[in-house]
Amino acid sequence: MKNPLLSGSSPMLVAVCAAAAALGAPSSALAQQDTWALTNVRVITVSGNPIANGTVIVRNGLIVEVGASVTIPPDARVLDLEGKTVYPGLIDAASGAALRRPQQRRQTGGFGGGFGGQRDTSRYQGLDPDRVIGDELRPDDPSVAAWRKVGVTTALVAPNRGAYRGQSALINLRGDAPGEMVIRSPVALHMGFEGVRGRYPSTLMGVLSYQRQTMLDAQNLAKNLARYERNPNGIERPDLDPKSEALVPYATGRALVVIDAGQNRYIRRAVKLAHEFGLNYMLSGVGEGWQTLDLLKAERRAVMVSVDFEEASTMTGRSFFYTRQGEPPSDDDLQWLVQHNPAALDSAGINFALTSGSGAVAASGFAEAVRKAIAAGLAQDAAVRAVTLAPAEILGVSDRLGSVEEGKIANLLIASGDLFADSTNIEAVFVDGERFVVDRSPADSGSGRSVARGRGRFGAGARGAGRGRGRFGGRAEEAQDSTEEDSAPAVHPSLPTAPSEVPRARLVAIANATVVTASHGTLENATIVVRDGKIAEIGTDVAVPRGADVIDASGKYVIPGIIDSHSHMAIEGGINEGTDNLTPQVRVDDEVRHDDMQIWRALAGGVTTAHLLHGSANSIGGQDAVIKLRWGMNPDQMLVDGAPRGIKFALGENPKRSRAAGVRGATRRFPATRMGVEYSIAEAFQRAIAYQKEWTSYEADAKRAKRGQAPLEPRRDLFLETLVGILDGTIRVHSHSYRSDEILMLMHLADSLGFQIGTFQHVLEGYKVADEIAAHGAGASTFADNWAYKLEAYDAIAYNAALMTQRGVRVSINSDSGERIRRLLQEAAKAMKYGGVSEEEAIRMVTLNPAMDIAMGDRLGSIDVGKDADIVIMSGHPFHPQSKVEKTLIDGIVYFDIDTAPRLEDLIRRQKSKNERVTSGGGR
């Protein structure tokens, strides 16, 4: 049978072309014929109506004519393509094709928080805004031919890991030299959220802090360069740093930034960062876009969506569904959800391109992944557009790529039938008018994972994912049928979404309760009225308002929501930025994870607020976060509005790395002694004082300067700026501590510098220096009865909390544990046994006192008029060992109800079987 792709050729040319085709390469003889006529072919132009029987004329790498009645030039090489279909060449807008992959030597070992560990010794470590990918292309990389075989003719190439991955290049997949491939370079700066093991930044919060500082540096450089160019007379020339220079057009909004963000919370982090610096940005990945439709619609920006559905399935949290649906989805439902993501975006009117996820999906599995999206509701036409014209429009090259139109680059694919149909084969592609005949032998998959191979983590076969009737309605085949009939729902009726705003109860009455106020005694048979999330009335003679939702608490006890003043739950990406001893610039609120199972468990124990602290690996660690356990909200909605800023310090064994000495592969880090810890803190504040003076001097000089002669603005240093905030009292210090001598040291140092310690955390020898702590005005957040788990905890005693309370110290009991947080009431009760504190004082240790620790005693911690309606209803006395939390309310909204909640044991079992682990960055 005659091959239509070879028709019209001489015998010699046929032989040459056949040999070349076996290698998936162009025929050099045919490449000399610069005019082609593709005849008798169905043409899917994408930009307009299909042409049932048309002709496409290609000359000198361009499409010169398309239509149903086209005169064939006499010099054209004619291809009779009867029964075939011509499409525009596919565009992968997030690819790793043709990118050199240097060998990376790794060494293992280390001690916590990025200390030691893996080291990437390659040239690039993902902190490279000045990296130009167009200079690194490798035309002979096997991935080039692999992607051509599946119809991809154009790729936007960038590495797939790092905070700053480099500046991408848009290339055509042909040519013998990098310059022949490049269509545009650079196209965009690509960013992500992965840290560097063994050096700063190693954690998610470190990455975001690094990005903030470098963006500020670039903006400062742009401002000072402009100032210098206007009038350089008498002004020292600004320092030019290659990375800051490279960032200037991106940090100032003049050039495009692509941020890789797959999961719900990473999408939100990316948008927040872009808004903070006014970036001209676009999102890539967006695997959980279906969870952020309102946000994406509001942003009105196109997105580049990965079809790496296997990875998305493993990352989609079941816990998102617990409060929305009452039970987690099945594995099939999870896969359907992530595969339905493109259809959900399309139905929401969001412009998107489908991508391989920077090569996460291999060439051999790309079409299969797109077919899964179609089976989950994406229209065939929308799928085709999402890999042709849509990415061309998004990348600003639709005037030359993405559709079969006159004047555009001759990037075409010839298919045996409808694109993405199971039985369709790619017969050949044209790239820049050069023909590549596709060998149908098993394709080289190139980089990435082939989705058509084996079974995924959730047990669904490559083509069976989403099949089987689940709670989200219908089989994959039925979804395909409804798409063809154009009657598929825009978003599945039971698809859960988080509220766009934090809900607050409008009118609630808790009646007939025994109310333990934690501030003014216990009220019998009392009623609490909640309006708009605040406590409006409380008393024994309060009437239930008309129209209120009534909770009958007869025989029940009501207490304020419990507050944990020292927690590391709901933090992802590492609690220690341990690569440096001093990291005040990093922020825990960048790492809040809204679907951590510990939140659910804590709610079941009556906890409504948690103080999230950086770890204790640093003399000066990172800034804190205060969250309400609003289960089902997004991370930003969990943060408490108006919570004062705080920071973690640490003394003793942890920051001096006592236990690192014997760890193989670990390197020691300054400080290695307790006096070194003190010095490092004191020296940092001396630098902060000098920084403060520099800015004071600049502001004074700027006021005195004549118009147009203002001095250059100093560099904003987020490290030193945070320490200045401690000095001026806007940031509270919470210090990890054990030994009494070190507690005294830090108070003396703070007194000498003019600031106050907010709380000492753990403070196990606090009873030895209780008078001094009280005189300084610090709080003490301690354990009830933990001791002797390391040498500096040897002198801890169970009477510590009671003895400090008796000496006038404000004492709270914290968990520092995902398990202990569920029984903080029992922990507080131990202070009654060991030291005889009163019942009301013991309640305060887990309610009002920790609220005061975080400077929020005016809003939280007791049941008083005007405070937030964070309330816990218990079956009996709060200190009775058999009492249970029946309802936990935050802002008057019930977030935990023992009668309607799924069994905790079942949730734990399901979560462990899925992904109890907390992922450490990337967001893809």
PDB file of N, CA and C in Angstrom, residues 15 92 121 174 194 201 271 337 357 375 412 433 468 498 579 643 656-657 682 721 738 804 818 827 888 917:
ATOM      1  N   ALA A  15      13.453   6.026  -0.951  1.00  0.00           N
ATOM      2  CA  ALA A  15      14.411   5.249  -0.179  1.00  0.00           C
ATOM      3  C   ALA A  15      15.062   6.108   0.903  1.00  0.00           C
ATOM      4  N   ASP A  92       3.546  22.566  24.056  1.00  0.00           N
ATOM      5  CA  ASP A  92       3.654  22.245  25.482  1.00  0.00           C
ATOM      6  C   ASP A  92       4.222  23.470  26.186  1.00  0.00           C
ATOM      7  N   THR A 121      25.580  19.636  43.898  1.00  0.00           N
ATOM      8  CA  THR A 121      26.819  20.300  43.506  1.00  0.00           C
ATOM      9  C   THR A 121      26.824  20.713  42.037  1.00  0.00           C
ATOM     10  N   ARG A 174      13.177  21.428  16.368  1.00  0.00           N
ATOM     11  CA  ARG A 174      13.987  21.069  15.210  1.00  0.00           C
ATOM     12  C   ARG A 174      15.251  21.914  15.250  1.00  0.00           C
ATOM     13  N   GLU A 194      10.423  25.239  45.863  1.00  0.00           N
ATOM     14  CA  GLU A 194      11.339  24.228  46.390  1.00  0.00           C
ATOM     15  C   GLU A 194      12.579  24.888  46.968  1.00  0.00           C
ATOM     16  N   PRO A 201      17.811  28.977  51.035  1.00  0.00           N
ATOM     17  CA  PRO A 201      16.669  28.588  51.862  1.00  0.00           C
ATOM     18  C   PRO A 201      16.332  27.106  51.696  1.00  0.00           C
ATOM     19  N   VAL A 271      -0.425  33.656  44.314  1.00  0.00           N
ATOM     20  CA  VAL A 271      -1.197  34.876  44.049  1.00  0.00           C
ATOM     21  C   VAL A 271      -0.867  35.949  45.087  1.00  0.00           C
ATOM     22  N   LEU A 337     -11.838  13.817  40.332  1.00  0.00           N
ATOM     23  CA  LEU A 337     -11.755  15.242  40.644  1.00  0.00           C
ATOM     24  C   LEU A 337     -10.557  15.895  39.971  1.00  0.00           C
ATOM     25  N   GLY A 357       3.539  19.478  32.474  1.00  0.00           N
ATOM     26  CA  GLY A 357       4.061  19.749  33.812  1.00  0.00           C
ATOM     27  C   GLY A 357       5.576  19.739  33.827  1.00  0.00           C
ATOM     28  N   ALA A 375     -12.424  12.438  29.181  1.00  0.00           N
ATOM     29  CA  ALA A 375     -13.360  11.487  29.789  1.00  0.00           C
ATOM     30  C   ALA A 375     -14.001  12.057  31.042  1.00  0.00           C
ATOM     31  N   LEU A 412       2.791  21.806  11.962  1.00  0.00           N
ATOM     32  CA  LEU A 412       1.575  21.050  11.683  1.00  0.00           C
ATOM     33  C   LEU A 412       1.748  19.617  12.146  1.00  0.00           C
ATOM     34  N   GLY A 433       8.189  24.049   8.724  1.00  0.00           N
ATOM     35  CA  GLY A 433       8.076  23.596   7.349  1.00  0.00           C
ATOM     36  C   GLY A 433       8.897  22.363   7.042  1.00  0.00           C
ATOM     37  N   GLY A 468     -16.089   3.392  37.230  1.00  0.00           N
ATOM     38  CA  GLY A 468     -16.753   2.866  38.420  1.00  0.00           C
ATOM     39  C   GLY A 468     -17.549   3.993  39.041  1.00  0.00           C
ATOM     40  N   ALA A 498     -14.447  25.720  49.168  1.00  0.00           N
ATOM     41  CA  ALA A 498     -14.332  26.464  50.419  1.00  0.00           C
ATOM     42  C   ALA A 498     -15.026  27.816  50.277  1.00  0.00           C
ATOM     43  N   THR A 579      19.338  26.202  58.462  1.00  0.00           N
ATOM     44  CA  THR A 579      20.569  26.373  57.697  1.00  0.00           C
ATOM     45  C   THR A 579      21.393  27.552  58.185  1.00  0.00           C
ATOM     46  N   ALA A 643      -3.802  39.675  64.710  1.00  0.00           N
ATOM     47  CA  ALA A 643      -2.946  39.056  65.732  1.00  0.00           C
ATOM     48  C   ALA A 643      -1.588  39.755  65.738  1.00  0.00           C
ATOM     49  N   LYS A 656      22.768  25.568  69.889  1.00  0.00           N
ATOM     50  CA  LYS A 656      24.208  25.314  69.845  1.00  0.00           C
ATOM     51  C   LYS A 656      24.520  23.931  69.283  1.00  0.00           C
ATOM     52  N   ARG A 657      23.489  23.200  68.929  1.00  0.00           N
ATOM     53  CA  ARG A 657      23.616  21.944  68.200  1.00  0.00           C
ATOM     54  C   ARG A 657      24.432  20.917  68.985  1.00  0.00           C
ATOM     55  N   ALA A 682      23.085  39.107  70.712  1.00  0.00           N
ATOM     56  CA  ALA A 682      23.480  40.494  70.996  1.00  0.00           C
ATOM     57  C   ALA A 682      24.064  41.161  69.759  1.00  0.00           C
ATOM     58  N   GLU A 721      15.130  44.430  59.652  1.00  0.00           N
ATOM     59  CA  GLU A 721      13.847  45.104  59.854  1.00  0.00           C
ATOM     60  C   GLU A 721      13.024  44.401  60.930  1.00  0.00           C
ATOM     61  N   TYR A 738      15.214  26.469  79.003  1.00  0.00           N
ATOM     62  CA  TYR A 738      15.174  25.421  80.029  1.00  0.00           C
ATOM     63  C   TYR A 738      15.840  25.905  81.310  1.00  0.00           C
ATOM     64  N   MET A 804       5.399  29.038  89.908  1.00  0.00           N
ATOM     65  CA  MET A 804       5.487  30.305  89.172  1.00  0.00           C
ATOM     66  C   MET A 804       4.215  31.118  89.334  1.00  0.00           C
ATOM     67  N   GLY A 818       1.402  17.081  68.759  1.00  0.00           N
ATOM     68  CA  GLY A 818       0.152  16.793  68.073  1.00  0.00           C
ATOM     69  C   GLY A 818      -0.747  15.868  68.858  1.00  0.00           C
ATOM     70  N   GLU A 827      -3.974  18.277  81.129  1.00  0.00           N
ATOM     71  CA  GLU A 827      -2.646  18.796  81.459  1.00  0.00           C
ATOM     72  C   GLU A 827      -2.757  19.955  82.453  1.00  0.00           C
ATOM     73  N   THR A 888     -17.544  22.200  69.351  1.00  0.00           N
ATOM     74  CA  THR A 888     -16.537  23.249  69.376  1.00  0.00           C
ATOM     75  C   THR A 888     -16.955  24.325  68.389  1.00  0.00           C
ATOM     76  N   ARG A 917       1.896  12.105  55.546  1.00  0.00           N
ATOM     77  CA  ARG A 917       3.080  12.941  55.430  1.00  0.00           C
ATOM     78  C   ARG A 917       2.707  14.358  55.021  1.00  0.00           C
TER      79      ARG A 917
END
